[in-house]
Amino acid sequence: MTRGKGQSGTDEDASGGRTGGRGEGGRDGRGVGAVGGGTESSGSGDIVRTLHLLWDTGPRPSRGPKPGLTLDRVVEAAVRVADAEGLHALSMRRVATELGTGTMSLYRYIPGKAELLDLMLDHVQRPSENPADLGDGGWRSALEAMGRATLALYRRHPWLLQVNQSRPVLGPSALDGMEKVLSRIKSMGLTDPELISVIIAVDGYVVGAVRTQLYQQEAEHLSGLTDAEFWQVQAPVLTELMSSGRYPLLAGLSDDAFGTDFDHFEFGLQRLLDGLEVFVARRGGGAAG
């Protein structure tokens, strides 16, 4: 269940500032339109200006009134809006309302919504400073920790699924996180492209799994039916079909085959790491832990 990757357009809000384009439809409320819907793209704004903001290397105004806000406060307010109402609700005007200020005052800190989105990505993906959060020192535990941390990140910020991050603007959080993971998995003894591919594989698995989880939550919210109620409606038809003899393998599945007690995420993560462990052993790389 994947959605196509789109490119953000460029719109003008009422104040004349540039905002990101798509993903403006949907309803209010967290989870509604926060997972499905349009796709925003990282790197769709002024890339050079965004880099200056991310790394705090841009020119500082030497004249004019003292700013009443800070860039961090603007970004934090934008994240709060996206978390609570979905990415479709994010605009410069909405962030200004969250901060209790005028929309035009935000443009003193940031050019527009496209650049703001890249700063939001860097803000929420800031890696933990606790070394223990990357496992016990082995490469397998580091990848396990990375996978679980990514799962938790997307659950906290479902709007991340709406952002096409295939071409990210690299800020300190992205590079710090990559450096920390590489330091733990270098012992796998793989080539550099293979190490990057390992990270991509784990990240891709996690994003796919969390997309399924969040889509299920969104479907429940939109339909008003719990998961149990949804399947109960289909039960009479499914019971008849399973008795027809047309689907003997499906009919023979145990009662708990589709139960909620089985941790599909953890099962899939461990089997992915099992495969990597076999590959590393074949290459003569370091032990998993």
Short mmCIF file of C-alpha atoms in Angstrom, two decimals:
data_model
loop_
_atom_site.label_atom_id
_atom_site.label_comp_id
_atom_site.label_asym_id
_atom_site.label_seq_id
_atom_site.Cartn_x
_atom_site.Cartn_y
_atom_site.Cartn_z
CA MET A 1 0.00 0.00 0.00
CA THR A 2 2.12 2.84 -1.24
CA ARG A 3 1.21 6.16 -2.68
CA GLY A 4 2.82 7.81 -5.67
CA LYS A 5 5.45 10.43 -5.05
CA GLY A 6 4.38 13.84 -6.23
CA GLN A 7 6.14 17.14 -6.50
CA SER A 8 4.97 20.08 -4.45
CA GLY A 9 3.54 22.99 -6.35
CA THR A 10 3.97 26.65 -5.43
CA ASP A 11 1.01 28.66 -4.21
CA GLU A 12 0.64 32.14 -2.83
CA ASP A 13 -1.12 32.62 0.50
CA ALA A 14 -3.09 35.76 1.21
CA SER A 15 -0.05 37.51 2.64
CA GLY A 16 1.89 37.08 -0.57
CA GLY A 17 4.43 34.56 0.78
CA ARG A 18 5.36 31.34 -1.00
CA THR A 19 3.86 28.17 0.36
CA GLY A 20 4.15 24.53 -0.58
CA GLY A 21 1.54 23.37 -3.00
CA ARG A 22 -0.30 20.10 -2.66
CA GLY A 23 -1.85 18.32 0.24
CA GLU A 24 -4.17 21.19 1.19
CA GLY A 25 -7.36 19.14 1.04
CA GLY A 26 -8.82 16.95 3.77
CA ARG A 27 -10.55 17.40 7.08
CA ASP A 28 -9.45 18.75 10.40
CA GLY A 29 -8.24 16.51 13.17
CA ARG A 30 -5.17 14.42 13.71
CA GLY A 31 -5.03 11.32 11.55
CA VAL A 32 -7.68 12.60 9.11
CA GLY A 33 -5.81 13.58 5.99
CA ALA A 34 -2.59 13.36 8.00
CA VAL A 35 -1.55 10.05 6.43
CA GLY A 36 -3.28 9.87 3.05
CA GLY A 37 -3.74 12.76 0.68
CA GLY A 38 -1.21 14.75 -1.28
CA THR A 39 2.53 14.65 -1.01
CA GLU A 40 4.88 17.46 -0.11
CA SER A 41 8.51 17.31 -1.23
CA SER A 42 11.63 18.02 0.72
CA GLY A 43 13.97 20.36 -1.10
CA SER A 44 11.22 22.13 -3.04
CA GLY A 45 12.15 25.58 -1.71
CA ASP A 46 15.27 27.72 -1.91
CA ILE A 47 17.87 25.05 -1.18
CA VAL A 48 20.74 27.42 -0.46
CA ARG A 49 18.64 29.51 1.90
CA THR A 50 17.38 26.35 3.61
CA LEU A 51 20.94 25.13 4.15
CA HIS A 52 21.90 28.47 5.71
CA LEU A 53 18.93 28.18 8.08
CA LEU A 54 19.66 24.56 8.97
CA TRP A 55 23.33 25.19 9.71
CA ASP A 56 22.93 28.75 11.03
CA THR A 57 25.39 30.10 8.47
CA GLY A 58 23.29 32.78 6.84
CA PRO A 59 23.79 36.53 7.14
CA ARG A 60 22.36 38.15 10.24
CA PRO A 61 20.56 41.47 10.05
CA SER A 62 22.65 44.21 11.63
CA ARG A 63 19.92 46.81 11.61
CA GLY A 64 16.23 46.92 12.28
CA PRO A 65 14.04 46.08 15.27
CA LYS A 66 14.98 43.22 17.54
CA PRO A 67 13.06 40.07 16.51
CA GLY A 68 10.31 39.04 18.88
CA LEU A 69 10.45 35.37 17.91
CA THR A 70 13.14 32.83 17.15
CA LEU A 71 13.46 30.42 14.25
CA ASP A 72 13.24 27.50 16.68
CA ARG A 73 9.92 28.75 18.01
CA VAL A 74 8.53 29.05 14.48
CA VAL A 75 9.60 25.51 13.61
CA GLU A 76 8.27 24.07 16.88
CA ALA A 77 4.92 25.76 16.30
CA ALA A 78 4.75 24.35 12.77
CA VAL A 79 5.41 20.84 14.09
CA ARG A 80 2.64 21.26 16.67
CA VAL A 81 0.19 22.26 13.95
CA ALA A 82 1.14 19.33 11.71
CA ASP A 83 0.98 16.87 14.61
CA ALA A 84 -2.43 18.05 15.75
CA GLU A 85 -4.16 18.84 12.44
CA GLY A 86 -2.21 17.15 9.67
CA LEU A 87 0.14 18.52 7.06
CA HIS A 88 -2.76 19.76 4.96
CA ALA A 89 -3.49 22.34 7.68
CA LEU A 90 0.03 23.76 7.67
CA SER A 91 0.44 27.26 6.27
CA MET A 92 2.38 30.34 7.23
CA ARG A 93 -0.88 31.94 8.36
CA ARG A 94 -1.78 28.96 10.55
CA VAL A 95 1.68 28.93 12.17
CA ALA A 96 1.40 32.67 12.82
CA THR A 97 -1.94 32.08 14.52
CA GLU A 98 -0.36 29.36 16.66
CA LEU A 99 2.30 31.86 17.74
CA GLY A 100 -0.13 34.72 18.24
CA THR A 101 1.59 36.97 15.72
CA GLY A 102 1.04 38.37 12.24
CA THR A 103 1.77 36.24 9.19
CA MET A 104 4.20 38.75 7.70
CA SER A 105 6.36 38.65 10.81
CA LEU A 106 7.29 35.01 10.04
CA TYR A 107 9.01 36.01 6.80
CA ARG A 108 11.71 37.72 8.84
CA TYR A 109 12.82 34.23 9.89
CA ILE A 110 12.01 31.98 6.96
CA PRO A 111 11.20 32.50 3.25
CA GLY A 112 8.09 30.32 3.13
CA LYS A 113 6.38 27.01 3.74
CA ALA A 114 8.70 24.93 1.55
CA GLU A 115 11.77 25.93 3.55
CA LEU A 116 9.82 25.58 6.81
CA LEU A 117 9.01 21.97 5.94
CA ASP A 118 12.70 21.10 5.59
CA LEU A 119 13.42 22.64 8.98
CA MET A 120 10.54 20.68 10.49
CA LEU A 121 12.01 17.44 9.12
CA ASP A 122 15.38 18.21 10.65
CA HIS A 123 13.77 19.18 13.96
CA VAL A 124 11.74 15.98 14.45
CA GLN A 125 14.53 13.66 13.23
CA ARG A 126 17.11 14.90 15.72
CA PRO A 127 18.93 11.76 16.99
CA SER A 128 19.16 10.83 20.63
CA GLU A 129 22.26 11.93 22.52
CA ASN A 130 22.20 8.76 24.62
CA PRO A 131 24.61 6.14 23.18
CA ALA A 132 22.52 3.37 24.76
CA ASP A 133 19.67 4.26 22.42
CA LEU A 134 21.66 2.70 19.58
CA GLY A 135 21.85 -0.71 21.19
CA ASP A 136 24.59 -2.58 23.00
CA GLY A 137 27.38 -1.86 20.52
CA GLY A 138 26.76 -4.60 17.93
CA TRP A 139 25.60 -3.80 14.42
CA ARG A 140 22.40 -5.85 14.77
CA SER A 141 21.26 -4.12 17.93
CA ALA A 142 22.04 -0.76 16.30
CA LEU A 143 19.80 -1.58 13.33
CA GLU A 144 17.09 -2.88 15.68
CA ALA A 145 17.23 0.37 17.63
CA MET A 146 17.18 2.42 14.43
CA GLY A 147 14.12 0.53 13.19
CA ARG A 148 12.18 0.93 16.42
CA ALA A 149 13.13 4.59 16.73
CA THR A 150 11.91 5.23 13.17
CA LEU A 151 8.63 3.47 13.96
CA ALA A 152 8.15 5.65 17.05
CA LEU A 153 9.04 8.78 15.06
CA TYR A 154 6.35 8.17 12.44
CA ARG A 155 3.79 7.34 15.09
CA ARG A 156 4.50 10.66 16.80
CA HIS A 157 4.44 12.57 13.52
CA PRO A 158 2.13 10.78 11.03
CA TRP A 159 2.44 13.67 8.57
CA LEU A 160 5.95 12.44 7.73
CA LEU A 161 4.30 9.88 5.44
CA GLN A 162 3.12 12.75 3.27
CA VAL A 163 6.61 14.08 2.66
CA ASN A 164 8.63 12.86 -0.30
CA GLN A 165 12.12 12.68 1.21
CA SER A 166 13.87 11.11 -1.77
CA ARG A 167 15.97 14.30 -2.14
CA PRO A 168 16.38 15.68 1.39
CA VAL A 169 18.14 18.90 2.25
CA LEU A 170 20.76 17.59 4.68
CA GLY A 171 20.80 19.35 8.02
CA PRO A 172 22.60 18.52 11.27
CA SER A 173 20.01 15.97 12.42
CA ALA A 174 20.24 13.92 9.22
CA LEU A 175 24.03 13.89 9.16
CA ASP A 176 24.41 13.33 12.92
CA GLY A 177 22.01 10.40 12.77
CA MET A 178 23.74 8.85 9.77
CA GLU A 179 27.17 9.26 11.38
CA LYS A 180 26.02 7.52 14.55
CA VAL A 181 24.45 4.59 12.74
CA LEU A 182 27.46 4.13 10.44
CA SER A 183 29.78 4.09 13.44
CA ARG A 184 27.84 1.12 14.83
CA ILE A 185 27.42 -0.91 11.63
CA LYS A 186 30.88 -0.39 10.12
CA SER A 187 31.88 -3.68 11.74
CA MET A 188 29.64 -5.55 9.29
CA GLY A 189 32.61 -5.51 6.96
CA LEU A 190 30.57 -4.51 3.91
CA THR A 191 31.44 -2.06 1.18
CA ASP A 192 30.31 1.53 1.62
CA PRO A 193 27.46 1.23 -0.93
CA GLU A 194 26.32 -1.93 0.84
CA LEU A 195 26.29 -0.22 4.22
CA ILE A 196 24.12 2.56 2.80
CA SER A 197 21.86 -0.06 1.24
CA VAL A 198 21.48 -1.77 4.63
CA ILE A 199 20.22 1.50 6.14
CA ILE A 200 17.89 2.04 3.18
CA ALA A 201 16.52 -1.50 3.49
CA VAL A 202 15.73 -1.19 7.20
CA ASP A 203 14.27 2.28 6.80
CA GLY A 204 12.15 1.15 3.84
CA TYR A 205 10.80 -1.81 5.78
CA VAL A 206 9.88 0.36 8.77
CA VAL A 207 8.20 3.07 6.69
CA GLY A 208 6.15 0.45 4.85
CA ALA A 209 5.07 -1.19 8.10
CA VAL A 210 4.16 2.05 9.82
CA ARG A 211 2.24 3.22 6.75
CA THR A 212 0.02 0.15 7.05
CA GLN A 213 -0.52 0.78 10.77
CA LEU A 214 -1.38 4.44 10.33
CA TYR A 215 -3.63 3.79 7.34
CA GLN A 216 -5.59 1.35 9.50
CA GLN A 217 -6.00 3.97 12.21
CA GLU A 218 -7.09 6.55 9.67
CA ALA A 219 -9.61 4.17 8.09
CA GLU A 220 -11.14 3.53 11.53
CA HIS A 221 -11.36 7.27 12.19
CA LEU A 222 -12.93 8.07 8.80
CA SER A 223 -15.40 5.18 8.76
CA GLY A 224 -16.46 5.30 12.40
CA LEU A 225 -16.09 1.51 12.53
CA THR A 226 -13.57 -0.24 14.72
CA ASP A 227 -11.44 -2.90 13.06
CA ALA A 228 -13.52 -5.61 14.73
CA GLU A 229 -16.78 -4.02 13.57
CA PHE A 230 -15.48 -3.68 10.01
CA TRP A 231 -14.70 -7.40 9.74
CA GLN A 232 -17.87 -8.39 11.55
CA VAL A 233 -19.90 -6.80 8.74
CA GLN A 234 -18.11 -9.06 6.24
CA ALA A 235 -18.29 -12.17 8.42
CA PRO A 236 -21.47 -13.74 6.91
CA VAL A 237 -20.14 -13.52 3.36
CA LEU A 238 -16.65 -14.69 4.34
CA THR A 239 -18.05 -17.64 6.31
CA GLU A 240 -20.05 -18.76 3.28
CA LEU A 241 -17.03 -18.42 1.00
CA MET A 242 -14.79 -20.41 3.35
CA SER A 243 -17.39 -23.20 3.40
CA SER A 244 -17.61 -23.37 -0.39
CA GLY A 245 -14.37 -25.31 -0.85
CA ARG A 246 -13.00 -22.67 -3.20
CA TYR A 247 -10.36 -21.49 -0.72
CA PRO A 248 -9.17 -24.58 1.18
CA LEU A 249 -5.90 -23.05 2.40
CA LEU A 250 -7.57 -19.90 3.69
CA ALA A 251 -10.34 -21.94 5.29
CA GLY A 252 -7.75 -24.09 7.06
CA LEU A 253 -5.94 -21.20 8.73
CA SER A 254 -5.98 -21.17 12.53
CA ASP A 255 -8.33 -18.84 14.38
CA ASP A 256 -5.45 -16.60 15.41
CA ALA A 257 -3.94 -16.26 11.91
CA PHE A 258 -5.20 -12.70 11.58
CA GLY A 259 -5.23 -11.93 15.30
CA THR A 260 -3.93 -8.70 16.74
CA ASP A 261 -1.63 -10.37 19.28
CA PHE A 262 1.04 -11.24 16.73
CA ASP A 263 3.69 -8.53 16.34
CA HIS A 264 4.09 -8.41 12.56
CA PHE A 265 6.47 -5.46 12.75
CA GLU A 266 8.94 -7.15 15.08
CA PHE A 267 8.71 -10.45 13.20
CA GLY A 268 9.54 -8.77 9.89
CA LEU A 269 12.35 -6.69 11.37
CA GLN A 270 14.02 -9.72 12.92
CA ARG A 271 13.79 -11.77 9.71
CA LEU A 272 15.34 -8.89 7.76
CA LEU A 273 18.21 -8.78 10.25
CA ASP A 274 18.55 -12.57 10.13
CA GLY A 275 19.13 -12.32 6.41
CA LEU A 276 21.72 -9.59 6.87
CA GLU A 277 23.47 -11.70 9.50
CA VAL A 278 23.83 -14.60 7.03
CA PHE A 279 25.16 -12.22 4.38
CA VAL A 280 27.68 -10.64 6.76
CA ALA A 281 28.89 -14.05 7.93
CA ARG A 282 29.38 -15.08 4.30
CA ARG A 283 31.49 -11.97 3.79
CA GLY A 284 33.53 -12.66 6.92
CA GLY A 285 32.37 -9.50 8.65
CA GLY A 286 31.97 -8.79 12.34
CA ALA A 287 29.60 -10.68 14.61
CA ALA A 288 26.13 -9.26 15.10
CA GLY A 289 26.69 -8.49 18.75
#
